[in-house]
């Protein structure tokens, strides 16, 4: 009887150990598959972004004096909202179960060191903080991605078009935008106002209150409110396609 009890006790202990081991294994597997950030970086410390694509396409963004600029385009201002969007997209990337983990798969998924759709390098001064490769797309708004720090390839929610490699795509198109409240040109100053003053010529009609006041209007002339509204609208929405250079040339005139 005692011998039987000992045997049963040993079997019970073995079962408990097996169950515990299985539990730990499940936890490890679960933890390994749990989505975690694909790239780790502090956007506040990043002061250089290098974006590369096929056919040697490349654009460099740098932060100087707290402002993002294009150093290869005479430090032309960068659209800071687009930089923030890029950081937000990168921070939102998560790695789950990889689709491949071997070096040999890099070329197949176009995330190799030399063959890629996009290579994104974030730097703090001259030190690389993070480098991410974007490759082929398995579906709409999905792309294969690999962090340089490991061999694993993941599918993430992003697209190559989210990372343009042309300087013109990053230029701040609003630098030519003028004020909607005042215009000064050739001695004429026009300013939006809700009331008139005795030393300022004001254009008004019988049904609406004054909206513009002007200084420098020639004697006997009156300001056309509709024309001012149209001009202000054009100037306020002024945009450009790309920066051609700093010097006047026949090709850019």
GROMACS .gro file of C-alpha atoms in nm:
model
  253
    1UNK     CA    1   0.000   0.000   0.000
    2UNK     CA    2   0.276   0.242   0.094
    3UNK     CA    3   0.459   0.153  -0.226
    4UNK     CA    4   0.147   0.237  -0.427
    5UNK     CA    5   0.110   0.571  -0.247
    6UNK     CA    6   0.475   0.659  -0.322
    7UNK     CA    7   0.426   0.577  -0.690
    8UNK     CA    8   0.115   0.793  -0.707
    9UNK     CA    9   0.296   1.079  -0.529
   10UNK     CA   10   0.582   1.062  -0.781
   11UNK     CA   11   0.338   1.065  -1.072
   12UNK     CA   12   0.152   1.363  -0.923
   13UNK     CA   13   0.476   1.556  -0.879
   14UNK     CA   14   0.575   1.480  -1.237
   15UNK     CA   15   0.238   1.600  -1.364
   16UNK     CA   16   0.267   1.924  -1.166
   17UNK     CA   17   0.617   1.989  -1.302
   18UNK     CA   18   0.499   1.918  -1.657
   19UNK     CA   19   0.203   2.151  -1.617
   20UNK     CA   20   0.427   2.426  -1.477
   21UNK     CA   21   0.673   2.382  -1.762
   22UNK     CA   22   0.395   2.398  -2.019
   23UNK     CA   23   0.265   2.714  -1.856
   24UNK     CA   24   0.605   2.883  -1.873
   25UNK     CA   25   0.647   2.777  -2.234
   26UNK     CA   26   0.307   2.921  -2.326
   27UNK     CA   27   0.397   3.247  -2.154
   28UNK     CA   28   0.727   3.269  -2.339
   29UNK     CA   29   0.559   3.201  -2.673
   30UNK     CA   30   0.286   3.451  -2.596
   31UNK     CA   31   0.542   3.714  -2.493
   32UNK     CA   32   0.745   3.647  -2.805
   33UNK     CA   33   0.442   3.704  -3.030
   34UNK     CA   34   0.313   4.008  -2.843
   35UNK     CA   35   0.338   4.317  -3.067
   36UNK     CA   36   0.614   4.554  -2.958
   37UNK     CA   37   0.751   4.872  -3.119
   38UNK     CA   38   0.940   4.785  -3.436
   39UNK     CA   39   1.182   5.077  -3.397
   40UNK     CA   40   1.279   5.260  -3.082
   41UNK     CA   41   1.382   5.625  -3.089
   42UNK     CA   42   1.324   5.959  -2.922
   43UNK     CA   43   1.196   6.203  -3.181
   44UNK     CA   44   1.308   6.500  -2.970
   45UNK     CA   45   1.669   6.384  -2.996
   46UNK     CA   46   1.667   6.310  -3.369
   47UNK     CA   47   1.828   6.595  -3.566
   48UNK     CA   48   1.887   6.426  -3.901
   49UNK     CA   49   1.666   6.209  -4.122
   50UNK     CA   50   1.805   6.034  -4.428
   51UNK     CA   51   1.549   5.888  -4.668
   52UNK     CA   52   1.663   5.666  -4.956
   53UNK     CA   53   1.491   5.480  -5.236
   54UNK     CA   54   1.563   5.290  -5.559
   55UNK     CA   55   1.793   5.436  -5.828
   56UNK     CA   56   1.999   5.630  -5.572
   57UNK     CA   57   1.705   5.855  -5.480
   58UNK     CA   58   1.785   6.034  -5.156
   59UNK     CA   59   1.671   6.329  -4.946
   60UNK     CA   60   1.827   6.464  -4.628
   61UNK     CA   61   1.640   6.654  -4.357
   62UNK     CA   62   1.822   6.831  -4.074
   63UNK     CA   63   1.713   7.018  -3.764
   64UNK     CA   64   1.898   7.347  -3.724
   65UNK     CA   65   1.813   7.587  -3.445
   66UNK     CA   66   1.500   7.389  -3.372
   67UNK     CA   67   1.377   7.411  -3.733
   68UNK     CA   68   1.378   7.133  -3.993
   69UNK     CA   69   1.547   7.230  -4.321
   70UNK     CA   70   1.676   7.078  -4.644
   71UNK     CA   71   2.057   7.123  -4.631
   72UNK     CA   72   2.096   7.026  -4.996
   73UNK     CA   73   1.849   7.298  -5.099
   74UNK     CA   74   2.019   7.590  -4.924
   75UNK     CA   75   1.850   7.509  -4.590
   76UNK     CA   76   1.503   7.563  -4.734
   77UNK     CA   77   1.234   7.517  -4.464
   78UNK     CA   78   1.074   7.174  -4.431
   79UNK     CA   79   0.707   7.114  -4.366
   80UNK     CA   80   0.731   7.034  -3.995
   81UNK     CA   81   0.388   6.866  -3.998
   82UNK     CA   82   0.518   6.605  -4.243
   83UNK     CA   83   0.815   6.531  -4.017
   84UNK     CA   84   0.576   6.482  -3.724
   85UNK     CA   85   0.359   6.252  -3.936
   86UNK     CA   86   0.665   6.043  -4.024
   87UNK     CA   87   0.763   6.011  -3.658
   88UNK     CA   88   0.406   5.921  -3.562
   89UNK     CA   89   0.392   5.649  -3.830
   90UNK     CA   90   0.724   5.501  -3.723
   91UNK     CA   91   0.630   5.503  -3.355
   92UNK     CA   92   0.302   5.327  -3.438
   93UNK     CA   93   0.474   5.036  -3.616
   94UNK     CA   94   0.449   4.708  -3.425
   95UNK     CA   95   0.629   4.379  -3.471
   96UNK     CA   96   0.436   4.059  -3.414
   97UNK     CA   97   0.504   3.718  -3.560
   98UNK     CA   98   0.767   3.764  -3.834
   99UNK     CA   99   0.704   3.638  -4.186
  100UNK     CA  100   1.071   3.542  -4.216
  101UNK     CA  101   1.382   3.547  -3.998
  102UNK     CA  102   1.665   3.448  -4.231
  103UNK     CA  103   1.921   3.663  -4.407
  104UNK     CA  104   1.833   3.488  -4.731
  105UNK     CA  105   1.478   3.629  -4.720
  106UNK     CA  106   1.591   3.991  -4.727
  107UNK     CA  107   1.624   4.003  -5.103
  108UNK     CA  108   1.293   3.823  -5.159
  109UNK     CA  109   1.106   4.079  -4.950
  110UNK     CA  110   1.319   4.373  -5.077
  111UNK     CA  111   1.448   4.474  -4.734
  112UNK     CA  112   1.819   4.409  -4.795
  113UNK     CA  113   2.103   4.648  -4.721
  114UNK     CA  114   2.139   4.731  -5.090
  115UNK     CA  115   1.799   4.639  -5.239
  116UNK     CA  116   1.502   4.813  -5.077
  117UNK     CA  117   1.207   5.037  -5.146
  118UNK     CA  118   1.290   5.272  -4.861
  119UNK     CA  119   1.571   5.304  -4.612
  120UNK     CA  120   1.498   5.539  -4.323
  121UNK     CA  121   1.791   5.645  -4.105
  122UNK     CA  122   1.735   5.854  -3.792
  123UNK     CA  123   2.041   6.016  -3.640
  124UNK     CA  124   2.139   6.218  -3.337
  125UNK     CA  125   2.429   6.430  -3.458
  126UNK     CA  126   2.655   6.172  -3.626
  127UNK     CA  127   2.523   5.871  -3.436
  128UNK     CA  128   2.261   5.646  -3.595
  129UNK     CA  129   1.964   5.610  -3.362
  130UNK     CA  130   1.752   5.377  -3.578
  131UNK     CA  131   1.744   5.242  -3.933
  132UNK     CA  132   1.441   5.081  -4.093
  133UNK     CA  133   1.404   4.908  -4.429
  134UNK     CA  134   1.072   4.904  -4.617
  135UNK     CA  135   1.029   4.654  -4.900
  136UNK     CA  136   0.760   4.481  -5.102
  137UNK     CA  137   0.389   4.528  -5.034
  138UNK     CA  138   0.170   4.222  -4.960
  139UNK     CA  139  -0.152   4.425  -4.969
  140UNK     CA  140  -0.319   4.766  -4.953
  141UNK     CA  141  -0.144   4.994  -4.702
  142UNK     CA  142   0.080   4.705  -4.593
  143UNK     CA  143   0.454   4.669  -4.641
  144UNK     CA  144   0.735   4.436  -4.539
  145UNK     CA  145   0.969   4.600  -4.291
  146UNK     CA  146   1.295   4.514  -4.117
  147UNK     CA  147   1.472   4.689  -3.836
  148UNK     CA  148   1.846   4.691  -3.903
  149UNK     CA  149   1.906   4.564  -3.550
  150UNK     CA  150   1.762   4.219  -3.631
  151UNK     CA  151   1.702   3.977  -3.918
  152UNK     CA  152   1.326   3.937  -3.869
  153UNK     CA  153   1.091   4.069  -4.139
  154UNK     CA  154   0.745   4.191  -4.041
  155UNK     CA  155   0.431   4.312  -4.216
  156UNK     CA  156   0.334   4.660  -4.095
  157UNK     CA  157   0.068   4.919  -4.175
  158UNK     CA  158   0.254   5.166  -4.392
  159UNK     CA  159   0.331   5.244  -4.756
  160UNK     CA  160   0.641   5.352  -4.945
  161UNK     CA  161   0.454   5.665  -5.057
  162UNK     CA  162   0.441   5.774  -4.693
  163UNK     CA  163   0.816   5.828  -4.720
  164UNK     CA  164   0.883   6.038  -5.034
  165UNK     CA  165   1.246   6.060  -5.144
  166UNK     CA  166   1.216   6.390  -5.334
  167UNK     CA  167   1.309   6.720  -5.169
  168UNK     CA  168   1.008   6.892  -5.327
  169UNK     CA  169   0.775   6.664  -5.128
  170UNK     CA  170   0.919   6.796  -4.801
  171UNK     CA  171   0.942   7.168  -4.881
  172UNK     CA  172   0.722   7.400  -4.679
  173UNK     CA  173   0.479   7.518  -4.948
  174UNK     CA  174   0.334   7.789  -4.725
  175UNK     CA  175   0.641   8.016  -4.711
  176UNK     CA  176   0.489   8.247  -4.976
  177UNK     CA  177   0.160   8.276  -4.791
  178UNK     CA  178   0.082   8.637  -4.698
  179UNK     CA  179  -0.139   8.785  -4.431
  180UNK     CA  180  -0.515   8.790  -4.482
  181UNK     CA  181  -0.553   9.104  -4.275
  182UNK     CA  182  -0.322   9.359  -4.441
  183UNK     CA  183  -0.148   9.436  -4.771
  184UNK     CA  184   0.115   9.701  -4.840
  185UNK     CA  185   0.233   9.777  -5.193
  186UNK     CA  186   0.355  10.087  -5.378
  187UNK     CA  187   0.266  10.323  -5.095
  188UNK     CA  188  -0.081  10.179  -5.052
  189UNK     CA  189  -0.169  10.010  -4.721
  190UNK     CA  190  -0.492   9.813  -4.698
  191UNK     CA  191  -0.603   9.667  -4.369
  192UNK     CA  192  -0.907   9.469  -4.260
  193UNK     CA  193  -1.115   9.660  -4.011
  194UNK     CA  194  -1.465   9.657  -3.869
  195UNK     CA  195  -1.487  10.032  -3.814
  196UNK     CA  196  -1.378  10.350  -3.990
  197UNK     CA  197  -1.150  10.623  -3.863
  198UNK     CA  198  -1.159  10.985  -3.967
  199UNK     CA  199  -0.805  10.989  -4.108
  200UNK     CA  200  -0.851  10.674  -4.319
  201UNK     CA  201  -1.038  10.637  -4.647
  202UNK     CA  202  -1.300  10.364  -4.613
  203UNK     CA  203  -1.498  10.182  -4.879
  204UNK     CA  204  -1.855  10.097  -4.783
  205UNK     CA  205  -2.199  10.067  -4.931
  206UNK     CA  206  -2.546  10.119  -4.796
  207UNK     CA  207  -2.600   9.761  -4.682
  208UNK     CA  208  -2.272   9.642  -4.532
  209UNK     CA  209  -2.035   9.772  -4.267
  210UNK     CA  210  -1.678   9.864  -4.364
  211UNK     CA  211  -1.448   9.560  -4.398
  212UNK     CA  212  -1.135   9.725  -4.539
  213UNK     CA  213  -0.962  10.053  -4.473
  214UNK     CA  214  -0.686  10.199  -4.685
  215UNK     CA  215  -0.412  10.460  -4.655
  216UNK     CA  216  -0.254  10.612  -4.962
  217UNK     CA  217  -0.561  10.609  -5.188
  218UNK     CA  218  -0.528  10.890  -5.448
  219UNK     CA  219  -0.770  11.180  -5.418
  220UNK     CA  220  -1.096  11.108  -5.593
  221UNK     CA  221  -1.039  10.732  -5.598
  222UNK     CA  222  -1.221  10.467  -5.398
  223UNK     CA  223  -1.123  10.119  -5.293
  224UNK     CA  224  -1.312   9.827  -5.447
  225UNK     CA  225  -1.386   9.584  -5.166
  226UNK     CA  226  -1.456   9.293  -5.402
  227UNK     CA  227  -1.118   9.336  -5.573
  228UNK     CA  228  -0.937   9.343  -5.239
  229UNK     CA  229  -1.114   9.028  -5.123
  230UNK     CA  230  -1.012   8.849  -5.443
  231UNK     CA  231  -0.648   8.963  -5.417
  232UNK     CA  232  -0.623   8.864  -5.052
  233UNK     CA  233  -0.765   8.522  -5.136
  234UNK     CA  234  -0.505   8.468  -5.407
  235UNK     CA  235  -0.215   8.577  -5.189
  236UNK     CA  236  -0.332   8.377  -4.888
  237UNK     CA  237  -0.346   8.055  -5.092
  238UNK     CA  238  -0.024   8.110  -5.286
  239UNK     CA  239   0.171   7.786  -5.332
  240UNK     CA  240   0.463   7.662  -5.542
  241UNK     CA  241   0.564   7.331  -5.694
  242UNK     CA  242   0.934   7.314  -5.607
  243UNK     CA  243   1.240   7.524  -5.535
  244UNK     CA  244   1.445   7.586  -5.849
  245UNK     CA  245   1.742   7.766  -5.694
  246UNK     CA  246   1.862   8.089  -5.535
  247UNK     CA  247   1.999   8.264  -5.843
  248UNK     CA  248   1.804   8.413  -6.129
  249UNK     CA  249   1.861   8.212  -6.449
  250UNK     CA  250   1.690   8.211  -6.790
  251UNK     CA  251   1.573   7.855  -6.722
  252UNK     CA  252   1.403   7.960  -6.397
  253UNK     CA  253   1.267   8.298  -6.505
   0.00000   0.00000   0.00000
